[in-house]
Short mmCIF file of C-alpha atoms in Angstrom, two decimals:
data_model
loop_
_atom_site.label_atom_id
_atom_site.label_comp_id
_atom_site.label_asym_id
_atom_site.label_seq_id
_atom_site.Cartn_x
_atom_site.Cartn_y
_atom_site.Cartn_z
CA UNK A 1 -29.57 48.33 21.25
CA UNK A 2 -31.28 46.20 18.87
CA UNK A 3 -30.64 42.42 18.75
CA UNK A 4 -31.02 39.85 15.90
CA UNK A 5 -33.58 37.46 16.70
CA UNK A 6 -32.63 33.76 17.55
CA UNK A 7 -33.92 31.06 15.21
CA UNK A 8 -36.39 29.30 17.12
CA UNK A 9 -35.31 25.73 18.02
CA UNK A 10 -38.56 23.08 18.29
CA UNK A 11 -40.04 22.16 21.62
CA UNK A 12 -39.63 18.31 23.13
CA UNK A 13 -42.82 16.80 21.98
CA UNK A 14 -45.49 15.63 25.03
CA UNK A 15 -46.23 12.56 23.38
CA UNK A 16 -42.62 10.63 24.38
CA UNK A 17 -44.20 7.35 23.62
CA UNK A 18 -45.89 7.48 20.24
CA UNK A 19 -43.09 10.05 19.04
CA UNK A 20 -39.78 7.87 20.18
CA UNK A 21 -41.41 4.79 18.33
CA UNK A 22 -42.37 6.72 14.94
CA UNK A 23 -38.45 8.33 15.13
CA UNK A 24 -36.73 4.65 16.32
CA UNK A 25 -38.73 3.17 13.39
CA UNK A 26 -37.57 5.99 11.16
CA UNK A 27 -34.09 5.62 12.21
CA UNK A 28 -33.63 1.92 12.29
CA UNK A 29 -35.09 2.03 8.86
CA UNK A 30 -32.36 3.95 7.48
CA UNK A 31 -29.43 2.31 9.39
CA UNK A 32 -29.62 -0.83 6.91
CA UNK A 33 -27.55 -2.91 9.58
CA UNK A 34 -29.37 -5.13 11.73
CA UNK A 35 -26.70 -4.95 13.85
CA UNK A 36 -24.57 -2.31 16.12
CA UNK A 37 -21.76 -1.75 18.67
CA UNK A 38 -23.84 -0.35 21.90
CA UNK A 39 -23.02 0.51 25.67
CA UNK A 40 -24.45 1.55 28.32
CA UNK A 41 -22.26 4.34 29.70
CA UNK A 42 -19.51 6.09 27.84
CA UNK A 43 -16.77 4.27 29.28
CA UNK A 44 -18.23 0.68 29.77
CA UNK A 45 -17.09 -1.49 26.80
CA UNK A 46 -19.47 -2.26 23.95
CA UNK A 47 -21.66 -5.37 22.58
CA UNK A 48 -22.93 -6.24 19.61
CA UNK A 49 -26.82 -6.05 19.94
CA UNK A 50 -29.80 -6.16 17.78
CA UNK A 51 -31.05 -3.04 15.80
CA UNK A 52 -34.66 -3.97 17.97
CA UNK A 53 -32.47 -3.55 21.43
CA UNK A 54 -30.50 -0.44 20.60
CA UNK A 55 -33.04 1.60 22.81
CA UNK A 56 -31.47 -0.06 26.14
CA UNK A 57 -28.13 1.98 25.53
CA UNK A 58 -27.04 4.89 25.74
CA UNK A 59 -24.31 5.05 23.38
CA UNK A 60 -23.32 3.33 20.04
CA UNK A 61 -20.86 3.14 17.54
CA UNK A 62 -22.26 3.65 13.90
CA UNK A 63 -21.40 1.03 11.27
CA UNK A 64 -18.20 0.76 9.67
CA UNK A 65 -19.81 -0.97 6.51
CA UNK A 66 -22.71 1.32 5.72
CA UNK A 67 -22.53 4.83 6.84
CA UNK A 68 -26.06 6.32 7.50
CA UNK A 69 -25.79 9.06 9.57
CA UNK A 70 -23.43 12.28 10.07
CA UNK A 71 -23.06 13.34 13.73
CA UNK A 72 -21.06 16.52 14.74
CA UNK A 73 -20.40 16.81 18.11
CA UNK A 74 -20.54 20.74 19.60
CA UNK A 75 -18.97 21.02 23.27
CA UNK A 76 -20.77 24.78 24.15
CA UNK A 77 -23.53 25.48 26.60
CA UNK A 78 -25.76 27.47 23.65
CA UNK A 79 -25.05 24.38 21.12
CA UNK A 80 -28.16 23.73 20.26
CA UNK A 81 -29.16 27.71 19.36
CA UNK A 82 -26.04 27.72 17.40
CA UNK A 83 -27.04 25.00 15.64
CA UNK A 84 -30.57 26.37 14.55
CA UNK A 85 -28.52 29.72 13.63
CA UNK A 86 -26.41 28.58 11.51
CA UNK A 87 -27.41 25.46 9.62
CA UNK A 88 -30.13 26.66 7.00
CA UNK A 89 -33.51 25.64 7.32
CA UNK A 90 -33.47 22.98 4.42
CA UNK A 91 -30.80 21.33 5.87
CA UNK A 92 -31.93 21.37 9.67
CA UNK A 93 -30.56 18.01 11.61
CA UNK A 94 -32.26 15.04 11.47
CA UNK A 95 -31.98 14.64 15.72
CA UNK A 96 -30.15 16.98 18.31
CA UNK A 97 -29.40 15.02 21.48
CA UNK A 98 -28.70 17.87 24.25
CA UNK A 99 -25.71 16.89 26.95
CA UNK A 100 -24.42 18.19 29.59
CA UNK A 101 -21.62 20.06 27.75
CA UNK A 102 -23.67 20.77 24.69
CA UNK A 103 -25.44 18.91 21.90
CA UNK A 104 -24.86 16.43 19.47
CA UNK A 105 -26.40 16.46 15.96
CA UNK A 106 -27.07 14.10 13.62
CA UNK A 107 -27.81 13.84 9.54
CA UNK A 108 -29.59 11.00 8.19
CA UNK A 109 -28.15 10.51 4.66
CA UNK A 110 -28.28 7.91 2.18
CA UNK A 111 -26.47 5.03 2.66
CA UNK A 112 -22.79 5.39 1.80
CA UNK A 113 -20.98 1.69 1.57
CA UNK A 114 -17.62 1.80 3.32
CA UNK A 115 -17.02 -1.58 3.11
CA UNK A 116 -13.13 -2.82 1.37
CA UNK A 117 -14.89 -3.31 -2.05
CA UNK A 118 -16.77 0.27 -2.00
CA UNK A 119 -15.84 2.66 -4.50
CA UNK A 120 -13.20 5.22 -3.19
CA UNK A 121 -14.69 8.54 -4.27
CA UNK A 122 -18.66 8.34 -2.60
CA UNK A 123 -16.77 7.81 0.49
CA UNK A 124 -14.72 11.18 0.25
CA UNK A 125 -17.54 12.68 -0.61
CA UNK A 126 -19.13 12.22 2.38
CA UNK A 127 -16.47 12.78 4.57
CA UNK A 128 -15.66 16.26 3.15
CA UNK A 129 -19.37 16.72 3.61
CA UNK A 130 -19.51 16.26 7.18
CA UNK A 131 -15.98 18.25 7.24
CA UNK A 132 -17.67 20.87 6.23
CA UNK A 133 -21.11 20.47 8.31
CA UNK A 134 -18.27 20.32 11.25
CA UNK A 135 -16.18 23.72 9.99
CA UNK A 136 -19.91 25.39 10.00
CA UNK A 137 -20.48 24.36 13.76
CA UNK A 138 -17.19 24.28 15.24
CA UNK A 139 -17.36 21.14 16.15
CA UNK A 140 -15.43 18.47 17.95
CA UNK A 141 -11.91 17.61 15.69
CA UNK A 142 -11.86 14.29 17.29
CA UNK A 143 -15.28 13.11 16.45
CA UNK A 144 -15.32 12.04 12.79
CA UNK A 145 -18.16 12.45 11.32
CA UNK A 146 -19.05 9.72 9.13
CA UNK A 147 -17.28 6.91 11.40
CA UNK A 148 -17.55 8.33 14.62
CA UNK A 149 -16.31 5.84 17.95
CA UNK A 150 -19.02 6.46 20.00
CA UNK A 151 -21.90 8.84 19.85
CA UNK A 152 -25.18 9.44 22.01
CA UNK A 153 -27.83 6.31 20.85
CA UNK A 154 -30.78 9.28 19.72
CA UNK A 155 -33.68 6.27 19.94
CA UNK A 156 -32.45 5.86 23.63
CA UNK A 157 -35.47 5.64 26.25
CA UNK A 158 -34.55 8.67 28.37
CA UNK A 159 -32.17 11.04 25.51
CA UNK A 160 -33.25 14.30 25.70
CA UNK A 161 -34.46 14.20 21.90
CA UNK A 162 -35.19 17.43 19.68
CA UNK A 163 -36.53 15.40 16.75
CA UNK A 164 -39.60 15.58 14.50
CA UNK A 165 -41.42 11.96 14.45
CA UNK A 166 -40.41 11.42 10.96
CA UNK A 167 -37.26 12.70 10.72
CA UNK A 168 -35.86 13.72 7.41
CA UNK A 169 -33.02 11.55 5.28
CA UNK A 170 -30.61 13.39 2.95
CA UNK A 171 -28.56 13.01 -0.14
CA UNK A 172 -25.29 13.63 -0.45
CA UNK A 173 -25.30 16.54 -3.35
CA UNK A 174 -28.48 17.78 -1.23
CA UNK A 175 -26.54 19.18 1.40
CA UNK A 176 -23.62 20.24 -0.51
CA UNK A 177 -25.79 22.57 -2.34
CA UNK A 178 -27.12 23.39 0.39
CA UNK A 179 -24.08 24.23 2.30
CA UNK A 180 -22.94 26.08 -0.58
CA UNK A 181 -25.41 28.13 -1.18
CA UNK A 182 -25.27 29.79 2.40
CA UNK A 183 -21.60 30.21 2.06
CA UNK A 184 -21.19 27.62 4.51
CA UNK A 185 -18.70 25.34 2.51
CA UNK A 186 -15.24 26.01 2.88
CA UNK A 187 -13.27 27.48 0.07
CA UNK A 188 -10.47 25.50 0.16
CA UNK A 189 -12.25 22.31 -0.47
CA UNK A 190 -12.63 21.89 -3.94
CA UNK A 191 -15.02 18.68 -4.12
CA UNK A 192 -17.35 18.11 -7.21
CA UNK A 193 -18.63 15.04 -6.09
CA UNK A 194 -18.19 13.28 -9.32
CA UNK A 195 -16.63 9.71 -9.55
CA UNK A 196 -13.04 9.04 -10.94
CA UNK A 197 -13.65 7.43 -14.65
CA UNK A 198 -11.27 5.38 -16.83
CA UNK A 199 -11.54 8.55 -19.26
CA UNK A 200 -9.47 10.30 -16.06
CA UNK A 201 -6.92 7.70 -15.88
CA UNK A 202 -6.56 7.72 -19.76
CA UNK A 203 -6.00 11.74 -20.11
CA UNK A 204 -3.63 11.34 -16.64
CA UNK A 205 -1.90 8.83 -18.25
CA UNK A 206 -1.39 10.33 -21.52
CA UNK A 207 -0.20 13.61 -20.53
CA UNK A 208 2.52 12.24 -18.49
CA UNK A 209 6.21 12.17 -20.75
CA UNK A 210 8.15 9.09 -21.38
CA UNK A 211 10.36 9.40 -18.09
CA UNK A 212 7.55 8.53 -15.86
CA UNK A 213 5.61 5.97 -17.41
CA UNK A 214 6.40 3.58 -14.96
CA UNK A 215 5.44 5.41 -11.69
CA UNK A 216 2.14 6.66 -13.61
CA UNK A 217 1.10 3.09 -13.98
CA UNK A 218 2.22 1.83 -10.57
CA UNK A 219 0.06 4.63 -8.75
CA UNK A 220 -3.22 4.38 -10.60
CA UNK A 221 -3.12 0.85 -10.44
CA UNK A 222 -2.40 0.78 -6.40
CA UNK A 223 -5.20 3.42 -5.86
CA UNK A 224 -7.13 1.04 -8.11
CA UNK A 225 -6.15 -1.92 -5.70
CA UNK A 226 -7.24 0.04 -3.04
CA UNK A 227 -10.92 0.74 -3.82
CA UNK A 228 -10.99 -2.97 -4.58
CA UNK A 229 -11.03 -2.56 -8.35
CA UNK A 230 -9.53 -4.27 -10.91
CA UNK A 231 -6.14 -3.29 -10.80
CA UNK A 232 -4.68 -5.25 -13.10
CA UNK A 233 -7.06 -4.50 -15.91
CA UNK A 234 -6.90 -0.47 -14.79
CA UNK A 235 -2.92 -1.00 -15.10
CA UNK A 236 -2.94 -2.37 -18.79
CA UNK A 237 -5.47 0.25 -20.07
CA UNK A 238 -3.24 2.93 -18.72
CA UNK A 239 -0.59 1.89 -19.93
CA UNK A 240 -2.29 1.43 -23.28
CA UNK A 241 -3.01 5.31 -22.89
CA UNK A 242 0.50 6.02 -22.52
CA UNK A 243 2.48 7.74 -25.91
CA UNK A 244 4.78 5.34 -25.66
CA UNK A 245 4.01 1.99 -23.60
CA UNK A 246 5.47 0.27 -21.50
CA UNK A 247 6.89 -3.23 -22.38
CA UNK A 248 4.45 -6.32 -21.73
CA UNK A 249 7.51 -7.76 -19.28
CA UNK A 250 7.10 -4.18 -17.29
CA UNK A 251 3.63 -3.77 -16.61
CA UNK A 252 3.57 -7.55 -15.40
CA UNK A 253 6.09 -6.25 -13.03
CA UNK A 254 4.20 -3.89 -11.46
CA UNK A 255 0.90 -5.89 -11.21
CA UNK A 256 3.11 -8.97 -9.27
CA UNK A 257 4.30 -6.19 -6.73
CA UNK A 258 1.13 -4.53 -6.24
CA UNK A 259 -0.42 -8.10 -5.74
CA UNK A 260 2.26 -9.03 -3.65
CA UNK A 261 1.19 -5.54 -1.18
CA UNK A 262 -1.65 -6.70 -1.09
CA UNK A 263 -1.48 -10.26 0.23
CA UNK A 264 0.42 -9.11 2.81
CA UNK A 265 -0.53 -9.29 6.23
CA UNK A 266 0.98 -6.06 6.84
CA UNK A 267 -0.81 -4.29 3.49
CA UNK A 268 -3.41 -2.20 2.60
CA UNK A 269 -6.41 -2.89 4.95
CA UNK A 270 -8.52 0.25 4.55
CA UNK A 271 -9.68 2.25 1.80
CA UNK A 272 -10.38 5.14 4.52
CA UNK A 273 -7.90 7.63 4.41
CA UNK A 274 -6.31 9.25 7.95
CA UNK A 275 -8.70 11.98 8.93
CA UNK A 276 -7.58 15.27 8.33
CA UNK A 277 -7.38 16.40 12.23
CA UNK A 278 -5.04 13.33 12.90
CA UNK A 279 -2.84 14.10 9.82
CA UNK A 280 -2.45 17.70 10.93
CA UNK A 281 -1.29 16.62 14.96
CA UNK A 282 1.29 13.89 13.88
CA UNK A 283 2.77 16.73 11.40
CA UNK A 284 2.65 18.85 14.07
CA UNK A 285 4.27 16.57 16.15
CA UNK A 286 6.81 16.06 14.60
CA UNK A 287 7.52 19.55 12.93
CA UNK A 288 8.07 20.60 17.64
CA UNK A 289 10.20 17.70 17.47
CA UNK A 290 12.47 18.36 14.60
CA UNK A 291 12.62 22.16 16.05
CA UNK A 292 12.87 21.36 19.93
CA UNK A 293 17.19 20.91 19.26
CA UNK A 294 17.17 20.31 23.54
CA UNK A 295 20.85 20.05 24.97
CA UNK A 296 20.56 16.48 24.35
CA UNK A 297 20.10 16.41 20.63
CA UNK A 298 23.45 18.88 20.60
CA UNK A 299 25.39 17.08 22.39
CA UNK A 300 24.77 13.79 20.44
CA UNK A 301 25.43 15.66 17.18
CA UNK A 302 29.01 17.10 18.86
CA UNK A 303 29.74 13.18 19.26
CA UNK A 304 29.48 12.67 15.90
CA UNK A 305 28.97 9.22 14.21
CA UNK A 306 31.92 7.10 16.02
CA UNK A 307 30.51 7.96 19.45
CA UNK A 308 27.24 6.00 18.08
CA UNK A 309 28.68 3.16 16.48
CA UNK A 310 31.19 2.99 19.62
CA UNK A 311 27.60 2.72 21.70
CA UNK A 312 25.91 0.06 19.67
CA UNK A 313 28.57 -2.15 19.30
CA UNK A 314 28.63 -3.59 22.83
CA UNK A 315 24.55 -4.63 22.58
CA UNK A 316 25.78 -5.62 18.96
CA UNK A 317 28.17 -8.44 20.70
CA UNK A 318 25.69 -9.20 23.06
CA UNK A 319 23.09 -10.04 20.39
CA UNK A 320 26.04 -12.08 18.68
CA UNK A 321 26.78 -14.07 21.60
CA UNK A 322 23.46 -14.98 22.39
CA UNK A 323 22.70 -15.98 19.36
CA UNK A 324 25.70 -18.15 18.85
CA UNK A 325 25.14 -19.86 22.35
CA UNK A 326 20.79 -20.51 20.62
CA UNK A 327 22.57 -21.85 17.43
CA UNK A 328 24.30 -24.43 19.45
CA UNK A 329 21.22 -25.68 21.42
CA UNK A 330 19.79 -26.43 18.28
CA UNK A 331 17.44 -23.76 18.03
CA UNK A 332 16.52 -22.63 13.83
CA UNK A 333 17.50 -18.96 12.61
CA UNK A 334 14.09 -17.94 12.36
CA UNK A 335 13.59 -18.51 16.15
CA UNK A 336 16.60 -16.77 17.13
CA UNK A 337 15.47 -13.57 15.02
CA UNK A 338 11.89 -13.63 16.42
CA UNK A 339 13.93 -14.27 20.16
CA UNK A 340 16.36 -11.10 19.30
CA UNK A 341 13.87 -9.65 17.45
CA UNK A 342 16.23 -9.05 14.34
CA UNK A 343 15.71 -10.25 10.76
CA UNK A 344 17.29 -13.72 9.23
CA UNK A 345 20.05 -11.84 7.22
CA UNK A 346 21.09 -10.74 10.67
CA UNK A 347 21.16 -13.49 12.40
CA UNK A 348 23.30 -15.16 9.71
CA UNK A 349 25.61 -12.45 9.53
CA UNK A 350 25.98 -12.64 13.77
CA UNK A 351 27.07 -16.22 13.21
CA UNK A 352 29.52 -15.60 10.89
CA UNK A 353 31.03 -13.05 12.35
CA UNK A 354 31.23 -14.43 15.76
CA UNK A 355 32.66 -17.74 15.78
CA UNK A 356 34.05 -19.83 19.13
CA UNK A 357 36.50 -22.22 17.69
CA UNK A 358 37.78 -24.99 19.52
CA UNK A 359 41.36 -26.68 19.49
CA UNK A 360 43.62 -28.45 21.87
CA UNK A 361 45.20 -25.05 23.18
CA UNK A 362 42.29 -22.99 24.55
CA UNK A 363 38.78 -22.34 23.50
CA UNK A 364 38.91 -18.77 21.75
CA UNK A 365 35.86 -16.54 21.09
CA UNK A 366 36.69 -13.42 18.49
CA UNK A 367 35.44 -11.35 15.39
CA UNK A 368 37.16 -10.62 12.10
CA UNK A 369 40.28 -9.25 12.09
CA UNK A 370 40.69 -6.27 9.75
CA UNK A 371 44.27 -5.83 7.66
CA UNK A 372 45.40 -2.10 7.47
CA UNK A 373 45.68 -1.84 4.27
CA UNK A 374 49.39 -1.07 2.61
CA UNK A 375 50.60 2.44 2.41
CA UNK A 376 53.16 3.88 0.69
CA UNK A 377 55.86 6.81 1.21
CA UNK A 378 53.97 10.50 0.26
CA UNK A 379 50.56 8.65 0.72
CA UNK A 380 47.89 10.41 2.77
CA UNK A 381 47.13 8.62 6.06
CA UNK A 382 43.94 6.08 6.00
CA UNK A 383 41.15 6.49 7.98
CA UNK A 384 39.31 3.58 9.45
CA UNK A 385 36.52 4.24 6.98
CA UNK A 386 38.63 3.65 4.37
CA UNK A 387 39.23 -0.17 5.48
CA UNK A 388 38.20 -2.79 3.15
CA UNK A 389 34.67 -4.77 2.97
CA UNK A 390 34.43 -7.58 5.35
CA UNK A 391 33.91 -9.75 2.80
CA UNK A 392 37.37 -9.19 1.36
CA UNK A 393 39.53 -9.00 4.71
CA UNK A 394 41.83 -11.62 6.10
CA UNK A 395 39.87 -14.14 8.17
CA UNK A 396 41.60 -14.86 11.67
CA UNK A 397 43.58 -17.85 12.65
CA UNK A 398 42.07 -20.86 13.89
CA UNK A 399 43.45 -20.96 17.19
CA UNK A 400 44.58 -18.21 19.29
CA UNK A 401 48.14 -20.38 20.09
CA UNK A 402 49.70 -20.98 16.73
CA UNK A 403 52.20 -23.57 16.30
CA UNK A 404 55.76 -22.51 15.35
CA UNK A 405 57.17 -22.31 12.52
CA UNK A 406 59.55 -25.44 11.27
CA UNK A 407 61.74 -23.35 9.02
CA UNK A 408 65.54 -23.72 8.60
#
């Protein structure tokens, strides 16, 4: 039988020490970081070392402000054949670094900035690049390409390197044409590679109708705020673009909230999105969950609502009571909500509704007492649903020993 030939991968060069300095010189020129996260094992945690003493390690973590490099990671004893098989030859990887389980290659590109202020769509063009690159090889889901967590250090002393001295550094549109061309990109991913422009945001803006004005605005101007733009500006230029704008008082709205996001604490931190892989297990996750409907989940459902208030009432008293027993040593709101780890409103609402009143009878500790309310003759019968709001229901007496009455 006949057999297509292999691709033939290059030999380890002889010449280990003039060939790792011409590649570490290559490399560290392109990493345009004079710093990195490295380690010595896989496991051991990592330190921030110079770009001169990245050699010592074994591992590193490439920079989360300037992405350099692509790495795919292929777990398969013939990795490295696969790799010369499929990528095409204008494309071939920068470095291969062989392990025990396979191979690990890596694509020297220009710079990409990924820092909070970098422009949105450069990024997801290089992350559907090495999506792709990763599709081609079967490669590792866990290992993102463009921010990987740790990846083999390829200018490490004793790697076992497939490199040429001067390896070669790619753009961007390079190896999507590239990838294209051998049929290698994946036809769902529709990426042109072009940057969003405030002509987009105009013709988005303007084909929307009058009924959604308002969440048109809010969106571009958060993705906006996200990429570190101008938001603010972006927000009254689409609105401008609008048939009908918005009023001044509206689209000052919006920019406050979005501003207000944004200073919090708790905000929008990243302008990377969730990798694809990760997105696809948490929806996965939760679509078994949803579907699992184990004995458990029935029987709570045949229990119906009551049985679950009836449950979280009792911890619901206890909360109250502690709480009451903190407000009388003195102690603020705020530190009994961070104590009980419920919000102010709640805490207020606990005190009020759990009161210990004193008198010269007997110290009584109680909750609201609800009315029933009135019904008449040929009236259906009420349901304790149907109660009236706390808020407008008889508070209870004072004491629990009432004095009696001094009528005739």
């Amino acid at each position: 039988p006949t057999v297509a030939p292999r691709a033939q991968t290059p030999q380890r060069p002889r010449n280990n020490t003039a060939f790792r300095a011409a590649f570490r010189a290559s490399f560290l020129g392109n990493m345009a970081t004079a710093w990195a996260r490295a380690s010595p094992t896989k496991t051991a945690p990592s330190v921030r070392v110079s770009a001169a003493d990245l050699a010592e390690f074994e591992f590193y973590t490439p920079s989360r402000s300037a992405g350099s490099v692509l790495v795919i990671d292929v777990d398969r004893p013939e990795a490295v054949l696969d790799i010369f098989d499929t990528i095409p030859p204008e494309i071939r990887p920068s470095w291969i670094v062989e392990t025990r389980k396979g191979a690990q290659a890596g694509w020297m590109i220009d710079t990409v900035d990924l820092r909070s202020t970098a422009r949105e769509r450069p990024v997801a063009y290089a992350r559907a690049i090495g999506a792709a690159l990763r599709e081609a090889l079967a490669g590792d889901e866990a290992v993102d390409p463009l921010t990987p967590v740790r990846v083999r250090n390829p200018t490490y002393a004793r790697a076992e390197l497939r490199a040429s001295a001067t390896p070669p550094v790619y753009g961007l549109r390079e190896l999507h044409q590239a990838l294209k061309t051998a049929n290698l990109w994946p036809s769902a991913m529709r990426f042109t590679g072009r940057s969003a422009t405030k002509k987009a945001h105009r013709t988005i803006a303007a084909a929307i109708d009058t009924g959604n004005r308002n969440q048109t605005v809010f969106d571009v101007a958060r993705h906006a705020a996200y990429a570190g733009e101008d938001f603010e500006a972006v927000a009254w230029e689409t609105n401008d673009a609008a048939p009908e704008p918005l009023g001044t008082s509206e689209v000052r709205g919006i920019i406050r909230s979005i501003a207000r996001y944004m200073a919090n604490h708790r905000g929008h931190r990243s302008t990377i999105a969730m990798p694809s892989q990760m997105r696809e297990a948490l929806s996965e996750m939760g679509r078994r969950g949803g579907l699992a409907n184990t004995a458990a989940q029935r029987a709570a459902r045949a229990l119906g609502p009551i049985a679950s208030a009836a449950a979280r009432k009792p911890r619901t008293d206890t909360k109250a009571r502690t709480a009451q027993k903190m407000r009388a040593q003195g102690h603020s709101a705020a530190a009994i909500g961070q104590k009980l780890a419920a919000s102010p409103a709640t805490v207020y609402r606990w005190l009020r509704r759990h009161v210990r009143h004193q008198c010269r009878f007997s110290p009584v500790e109680h909750q609201v007492i609800r009315r029933t309310p009135h019904r008449s003759a040929g009236s259906p019968p009420w349901h304790p649903r149907s109660w009236p709001h706390p808020r407008h229901q008889t508070p209870a007496p004072r004491c629990a020993r009432q004095l009696p009455s001094t009528g005739p």
